[in-house]
PDB file of C-alpha atoms in Angstrom:
ATOM      1  CA  MET L   1      46.536  62.859  51.424  1.00 71.00           C
ATOM      2  CA  GLU L   2      49.809  61.974  53.172  1.00 72.00           C
ATOM      3  CA  ILE L   3      48.084  61.919  56.574  1.00 73.00           C
ATOM      4  CA  LEU L   4      45.270  59.840  55.081  1.00 76.00           C
ATOM      5  CA  GLU L   5      47.790  57.368  53.673  1.00 78.00           C
ATOM      6  CA  GLN L   6      49.510  57.111  57.058  1.00 77.00           C
ATOM      7  CA  ASN L   7      46.141  56.354  58.665  1.00 76.00           C
ATOM      8  CA  ARG L   8      45.441  53.713  56.025  1.00 74.00           C
ATOM      9  CA  ARG L   9      48.771  52.006  56.718  1.00 79.00           C
ATOM     10  CA  GLN L  10      48.211  52.086  60.476  1.00 81.00           C
ATOM     11  CA  ILE L  11      44.800  50.498  60.053  1.00 78.00           C
ATOM     12  CA  ARG L  12      46.327  47.842  57.791  1.00 78.00           C
ATOM     13  CA  LEU L  13      48.791  47.006  60.569  1.00 80.00           C
ATOM     14  CA  LYS L  14      45.979  46.836  63.109  1.00 82.00           C
ATOM     15  CA  LEU L  15      44.029  44.520  60.804  1.00 79.00           C
ATOM     16  CA  ALA L  16      47.095  42.292  60.529  1.00 83.00           C
ATOM     17  CA  GLY L  17      47.040  42.064  64.322  1.00 85.00           C
ATOM     18  CA  VAL L  18      43.316  41.307  64.250  1.00 80.00           C
ATOM     19  CA  LEU L  19      43.966  38.568  61.700  1.00 82.00           C
ATOM     20  CA  ALA L  20      46.582  37.023  64.002  1.00 86.00           C
ATOM     21  CA  LEU L  21      44.105  37.162  66.885  1.00 81.00           C
ATOM     22  CA  CYS L  22      41.482  35.461  64.746  1.00 80.00           C
ATOM     23  CA  GLY L  23      44.002  32.736  63.934  1.00 85.00           C
ATOM     24  CA  VAL L  24      44.400  32.078  67.663  1.00 84.00           C
ATOM     25  CA  VAL L  25      40.611  31.975  68.100  1.00 80.00           C
ATOM     26  CA  ASP L  26      40.382  29.615  65.123  1.00 80.00           C
ATOM     27  CA  PHE L  27      42.919  27.279  66.761  1.00 81.00           C
ATOM     28  CA  ILE L  28      41.164  27.326  70.142  1.00 81.00           C
ATOM     29  CA  ILE L  29      37.739  26.563  68.641  1.00 79.00           C
ATOM     30  CA  THR L  30      39.181  23.789  66.476  1.00 82.00           C
ATOM     31  CA  LEU L  31      40.979  22.251  69.452  1.00 80.00           C
ATOM     32  CA  ALA L  32      37.870  22.422  71.627  1.00 79.00           C
ATOM     33  CA  LEU L  33      35.666  20.689  69.034  1.00 76.00           C
ATOM     34  CA  TRP L  34      38.240  18.209  67.752  1.00 77.00           C
ATOM     35  CA  MET L  35      37.312  15.436  70.200  1.00 75.00           C
ATOM     36  CA  LEU L  36      33.661  15.661  69.180  1.00 75.00           C
ATOM     37  CA  ASP L  37      33.950  15.863  65.402  1.00 77.00           C
ATOM     38  CA  PRO L  38      37.160  16.725  63.457  1.00 80.00           C
ATOM     39  CA  ALA L  39      35.239  17.993  60.401  1.00 79.00           C
ATOM     40  CA  ALA L  40      32.997  20.198  62.555  1.00 76.00           C
ATOM     41  CA  ALA L  41      36.075  21.388  64.448  1.00 78.00           C
ATOM     42  CA  VAL L  42      37.829  22.609  61.299  1.00 79.00           C
ATOM     43  CA  LEU L  43      34.673  24.234  59.915  1.00 82.00           C
ATOM     44  CA  GLY L  44      33.721  25.773  63.246  1.00 78.00           C
ATOM     45  CA  GLY L  45      37.192  27.145  63.822  1.00 77.00           C
ATOM     46  CA  LEU L  46      37.354  28.658  60.336  1.00 83.00           C
ATOM     47  CA  LEU L  47      33.910  30.251  60.523  1.00 84.00           C
ATOM     48  CA  GLY L  48      34.535  31.527  64.051  1.00 81.00           C
ATOM     49  CA  GLY L  49      37.820  33.160  63.076  1.00 82.00           C
ATOM     50  CA  LEU L  50      36.347  34.726  59.934  1.00 85.00           C
ATOM     51  CA  TRP L  51      33.293  36.006  61.782  1.00 84.00           C
ATOM     52  CA  LEU L  52      35.459  37.687  64.409  1.00 84.00           C
ATOM     53  CA  TYR L  53      37.729  39.279  61.775  1.00 82.00           C
ATOM     54  CA  PHE L  54      34.928  40.785  59.714  1.00 83.00           C
ATOM     55  CA  TYR L  55      32.989  41.858  62.820  1.00 83.00           C
ATOM     56  CA  ILE L  56      35.961  43.849  64.109  1.00 83.00           C
ATOM     57  CA  LYS L  57      36.815  45.196  60.655  1.00 80.00           C
ATOM     58  CA  PHE L  58      33.323  46.495  59.886  1.00 79.00           C
ATOM     59  CA  LYS L  59      32.571  47.710  63.396  1.00 81.00           C
ATOM     60  CA  TYR L  60      35.748  49.726  63.896  1.00 79.00           C
ATOM     61  CA  PHE L  61      37.234  50.446  60.459  1.00 79.00           C
ATOM     62  CA  ALA L  62      34.354  50.511  57.946  1.00 76.00           C
ATOM     63  CA  LYS L  63      33.668  54.219  58.464  1.00 81.00           C
ATOM     64  CA  PHE L  64      37.234  55.141  57.543  1.00 79.00           C
ATOM     65  CA  GLU L  65      37.049  53.060  54.364  1.00 77.00           C
ATOM     66  CA  ASP L  66      33.648  54.520  53.436  1.00 77.00           C
ATOM     67  CA  ASN L  67      35.015  58.063  53.784  1.00 85.00           C
ATOM     68  CA  LEU L  68      37.996  57.405  51.512  1.00 88.00           C
ATOM     69  CA  LYS L  69      35.978  57.874  48.314  1.00 89.00           C
ATOM     70  CA  GLY L  70      34.693  61.262  49.354  1.00 90.00           C
ATOM     71  CA  GLN L  71      38.081  62.512  50.507  1.00 90.00           C
ATOM     72  CA  ILE L  72      39.813  61.369  47.318  1.00 93.00           C
ATOM     73  CA  ARG L  73      37.071  62.965  45.214  1.00 93.00           C
ATOM     74  CA  ASP L  74      37.336  66.276  47.073  1.00 93.00           C
ATOM     75  CA  GLU L  75      41.125  66.347  46.634  1.00 92.00           C
ATOM     76  CA  ILE L  76      40.832  65.649  42.885  1.00 94.00           C
ATOM     77  CA  LEU L  77      38.222  68.384  42.486  1.00 95.00           C
ATOM     78  CA  ARG L  78      40.530  70.858  44.228  1.00 93.00           C
ATOM     79  CA  GLU L  79      43.394  69.898  41.942  1.00 94.00           C
ATOM     80  CA  LEU L  80      41.306  70.160  38.780  1.00 94.00           C
ATOM     81  CA  GLY L  81      39.422  73.280  39.874  1.00 94.00           C
ATOM     82  CA  LEU L  82      36.001  71.638  39.756  1.00 94.00           C
ATOM     83  CA  ASP L  83      32.931  72.037  41.946  1.00 93.00           C
ATOM     84  CA  LEU L  84      31.078  69.213  43.621  1.00 92.00           C
ATOM     85  CA  ALA L  85      27.803  68.158  42.007  1.00 84.00           C
ATOM     86  CA  LEU L  86      25.248  69.125  44.656  1.00 79.00           C
ATOM     87  CA  GLN L  87      22.098  68.941  42.537  1.00 73.00           C
ATOM     88  CA  GLU L  88      19.571  66.580  44.079  1.00 80.00           C
ATOM     89  CA  LEU L  89      18.487  63.622  41.978  1.00 86.00           C
ATOM     90  CA  LYS L  90      14.939  62.422  42.610  1.00 86.00           C
ATOM     91  CA  ILE L  91      13.241  59.290  41.360  1.00 90.00           C
ATOM     92  CA  ASP L  92      10.726  61.441  39.448  1.00 89.00           C
ATOM     93  CA  ASN L  93      13.587  63.036  37.474  1.00 89.00           C
ATOM     94  CA  ILE L  94      14.521  59.787  35.717  1.00 92.00           C
ATOM     95  CA  ASN L  95      11.771  57.255  36.485  1.00 92.00           C
ATOM     96  CA  SER L  96      10.338  57.468  32.971  1.00 92.00           C
ATOM     97  CA  HIS L  97      13.737  56.389  31.607  1.00 93.00           C
ATOM     98  CA  PHE L  98      13.249  53.036  33.355  1.00 92.00           C
ATOM     99  CA  ASP L  99       9.577  52.468  32.530  1.00 91.00           C
ATOM    100  CA  GLY L 100       8.510  53.725  35.947  1.00 90.00           C
ATOM    101  CA  LYS L 101      10.152  50.782  37.735  1.00 91.00           C
ATOM    102  CA  ILE L 102      12.518  52.692  40.040  1.00 93.00           C
ATOM    103  CA  THR L 103      12.025  52.143  43.762  1.00 93.00           C
ATOM    104  CA  GLN L 104      15.401  53.391  44.986  1.00 92.00           C
ATOM    105  CA  ILE L 105      18.335  55.493  43.786  1.00 93.00           C
ATOM    106  CA  SER L 106      21.787  55.500  45.399  1.00 92.00           C
ATOM    107  CA  LYS L 107      23.901  58.465  44.299  1.00 92.00           C
ATOM    108  CA  PHE L 108      27.511  59.522  44.762  1.00 92.00           C
ATOM    109  CA  GLY L 109      28.050  63.026  43.400  1.00 92.00           C
ATOM    110  CA  LEU L 110      31.195  63.535  41.356  1.00 93.00           C
ATOM    111  CA  PHE L 111      31.519  67.020  39.876  1.00 94.00           C
ATOM    112  CA  LYS L 112      29.945  69.915  37.998  1.00 93.00           C
ATOM    113  CA  PHE L 113      31.421  70.984  34.677  1.00 92.00           C
ATOM    114  CA  GLY L 114      29.796  73.877  32.861  1.00 88.00           C
ATOM    115  CA  GLU L 115      26.098  73.077  32.413  1.00 87.00           C
ATOM    116  CA  PHE L 116      26.605  69.410  33.260  1.00 92.00           C
ATOM    117  CA  THR L 117      26.792  67.350  36.430  1.00 93.00           C
ATOM    118  CA  ALA L 118      28.209  63.847  36.755  1.00 95.00           C
ATOM    119  CA  CYS L 119      27.519  61.256  39.418  1.00 95.00           C
ATOM    120  CA  ASP L 120      27.704  57.537  40.060  1.00 95.00           C
ATOM    121  CA  ILE L 121      24.268  56.036  40.538  1.00 95.00           C
ATOM    122  CA  CYS L 122      22.734  52.669  41.312  1.00 95.00           C
ATOM    123  CA  VAL L 123      19.095  52.322  40.252  1.00 95.00           C
ATOM    124  CA  ARG L 124      17.012  49.562  41.796  1.00 94.00           C
ATOM    125  CA  ASP L 125      13.647  47.946  41.169  1.00 91.00           C
ATOM    126  CA  LYS L 126      12.995  46.517  44.649  1.00 83.00           C
ATOM    127  CA  ASP L 127      15.978  44.177  45.179  1.00 81.00           C
ATOM    128  CA  GLU L 128      17.080  44.119  41.530  1.00 92.00           C
ATOM    129  CA  VAL L 129      19.751  46.456  40.178  1.00 94.00           C
ATOM    130  CA  ILE L 130      18.561  47.793  36.817  1.00 93.00           C
ATOM    131  CA  PHE L 131      21.379  50.285  36.237  1.00 95.00           C
ATOM    132  CA  TYR L 132      24.801  50.835  37.787  1.00 95.00           C
ATOM    133  CA  GLY L 133      27.188  53.379  36.371  1.00 95.00           C
ATOM    134  CA  ILE L 134      27.604  57.065  35.548  1.00 95.00           C
ATOM    135  CA  LEU L 135      24.844  59.580  34.944  1.00 95.00           C
ATOM    136  CA  ILE L 136      25.663  62.859  33.181  1.00 94.00           C
ATOM    137  CA  ARG L 137      22.900  65.473  33.175  1.00 93.00           C
ATOM    138  CA  GLY L 138      22.828  68.933  31.669  1.00 90.00           C
ATOM    139  CA  ARG L 139      20.975  71.370  29.490  1.00 87.00           C
ATOM    140  CA  VAL L 140      21.555  71.097  25.754  1.00 84.00           C
ATOM    141  CA  LYS L 141      20.537  73.484  23.001  1.00 74.00           C
ATOM    142  CA  SER L 142      20.371  71.048  20.131  1.00 69.00           C
ATOM    143  CA  ASN L 143      19.272  67.505  19.447  1.00 73.00           C
ATOM    144  CA  ILE L 144      22.677  65.941  19.979  1.00 80.00           C
ATOM    145  CA  LYS L 145      23.347  62.235  19.706  1.00 82.00           C
ATOM    146  CA  PRO L 146      25.983  60.980  22.146  1.00 84.00           C
ATOM    147  CA  LYS L 147      28.201  58.069  21.184  1.00 86.00           C
ATOM    148  CA  LYS L 148      26.830  54.548  21.658  1.00 88.00           C
ATOM    149  CA  GLU L 149      29.915  53.623  23.652  1.00 88.00           C
ATOM    150  CA  ILE L 150      31.838  55.807  26.106  1.00 87.00           C
ATOM    151  CA  LEU L 151      34.665  54.751  28.433  1.00 86.00           C
ATOM    152  CA  ASN L 152      34.415  51.285  26.865  1.00 88.00           C
ATOM    153  CA  SER L 153      30.850  51.011  28.183  1.00 91.00           C
ATOM    154  CA  ILE L 154      27.439  51.029  26.505  1.00 92.00           C
ATOM    155  CA  THR L 155      25.450  54.267  26.738  1.00 93.00           C
ATOM    156  CA  SER L 156      21.820  55.304  26.542  1.00 93.00           C
ATOM    157  CA  TYR L 157      20.335  58.782  26.707  1.00 92.00           C
ATOM    158  CA  PHE L 158      17.121  60.772  27.011  1.00 92.00           C
ATOM    159  CA  ILE L 159      16.362  64.432  26.360  1.00 89.00           C
ATOM    160  CA  ASP L 160      13.468  65.895  28.349  1.00 87.00           C
ATOM    161  CA  ASP L 161      12.728  69.621  27.949  1.00 85.00           C
ATOM    162  CA  GLU L 162      16.296  70.212  26.705  1.00 85.00           C
ATOM    163  CA  ILE L 163      17.764  68.318  29.701  1.00 89.00           C
ATOM    164  CA  LEU L 164      20.058  65.512  28.596  1.00 91.00           C
ATOM    165  CA  SER L 165      20.380  62.413  30.789  1.00 93.00           C
ATOM    166  CA  LEU L 166      23.280  60.311  29.550  1.00 94.00           C
ATOM    167  CA  TYR L 167      23.764  56.901  31.161  1.00 95.00           C
ATOM    168  CA  ILE L 168      27.110  55.095  30.931  1.00 95.00           C
ATOM    169  CA  ALA L 169      26.749  51.498  32.114  1.00 94.00           C
ATOM    170  CA  THR L 170      30.195  51.038  33.654  1.00 94.00           C
ATOM    171  CA  ASP L 171      28.951  48.559  36.308  1.00 90.00           C
ATOM    172  CA  SER L 172      31.602  50.007  38.637  1.00 90.00           C
ATOM    173  CA  ASP L 173      32.359  53.133  40.674  1.00 92.00           C
ATOM    174  CA  THR L 174      34.313  56.007  39.166  1.00 93.00           C
ATOM    175  CA  ILE L 175      36.314  56.258  42.394  1.00 92.00           C
ATOM    176  CA  VAL L 176      37.414  53.001  44.004  1.00 89.00           C
ATOM    177  CA  ALA L 177      39.206  53.314  47.351  1.00 85.00           C
ATOM    178  CA  ASN L 178      39.843  50.710  50.018  1.00 84.00           C
ATOM    179  CA  LEU L 179      42.271  49.794  52.775  1.00 82.00           C
ATOM    180  CA  LYS L 180      44.279  47.325  50.688  1.00 84.00           C
ATOM    181  CA  THR L 181      45.230  49.733  47.866  1.00 86.00           C
ATOM    182  CA  PRO L 182      47.774  52.581  48.332  1.00 88.00           C
ATOM    183  CA  LEU L 183      45.956  55.898  48.060  1.00 87.00           C
ATOM    184  CA  ASN L 184      48.290  57.247  45.368  1.00 90.00           C
ATOM    185  CA  GLU L 185      47.124  54.404  43.096  1.00 92.00           C
ATOM    186  CA  SER L 186      43.448  54.935  43.931  1.00 91.00           C
ATOM    187  CA  TYR L 187      43.895  58.676  43.458  1.00 92.00           C
ATOM    188  CA  GLN L 188      45.514  58.427  40.030  1.00 94.00           C
ATOM    189  CA  ILE L 189      42.975  55.933  38.711  1.00 93.00           C
ATOM    190  CA  ALA L 190      40.087  58.073  39.966  1.00 93.00           C
ATOM    191  CA  LYS L 191      41.637  61.219  38.499  1.00 94.00           C
ATOM    192  CA  ASP L 192      42.084  59.533  35.105  1.00 94.00           C
ATOM    193  CA  ASN L 193      38.448  58.399  35.205  1.00 93.00           C
ATOM    194  CA  ILE L 194      37.173  61.896  36.010  1.00 94.00           C
ATOM    195  CA  GLN L 195      39.314  63.476  33.288  1.00 94.00           C
ATOM    196  CA  SER L 196      37.947  60.929  30.807  1.00 92.00           C
ATOM    197  CA  ILE L 197      34.393  61.873  31.787  1.00 93.00           C
ATOM    198  CA  ILE L 198      35.214  65.568  31.333  1.00 93.00           C
ATOM    199  CA  LYS L 199      36.580  64.825  27.872  1.00 91.00           C
ATOM    200  CA  GLU L 200      33.269  63.263  26.932  1.00 89.00           C
ATOM    201  CA  ILE L 201      31.273  66.152  28.424  1.00 90.00           C
ATOM    202  CA  LYS L 202      33.231  68.635  26.308  1.00 88.00           C
ATOM    203  CA  GLN L 203      31.920  66.869  23.228  1.00 84.00           C
ATOM    204  CA  LEU L 204      28.358  67.389  24.485  1.00 81.00           C
ATOM    205  CA  GLU L 205      28.711  71.134  24.940  1.00 67.00           C
ATOM    206  CA  VAL L 206      27.237  73.264  22.209  1.00 54.00           C
TER     207      VAL L 206
END
């Protein structure tokens, strides 16, 4: 994690340099267009500088930022002695829970705890998001009734052939990591979130 944090800081410094470069580009474009139309010059310079900044950021640094979530998750699982949730989630597994409207599922596996797995999922009906939050799945031996609200979020659940699917509509990721936030902060928040999910799973175990 220390090496990862050093890399994050170095990239932040590079992005500061990129931002300065974009400021220069902004000035040049504005100056070049000023004689034609001052309003267009300001707008063109601003849009040109922003376009260059985000182009460089996403082309050269997006992969590092995308990998942060997985690396933080793996480190937390090692610390807590948990296994990664590797079970595949198919549309057919949960489509009936959404009236057969699912066209796409995006999944980020979190962990396995006992008979249960937890993951972040985004369920879509074409271009519309119909669910975004946590899915907990596992075998249950009795007709349990999970709480209507977990982690300050509304829940819904289904039991199919003794398999519980518990949806927690958090509307956010369990692990949030980006270049602007120190990794120790992201790590602690993510760890607290995972421990809170485990606490709820323990109440589901028979």
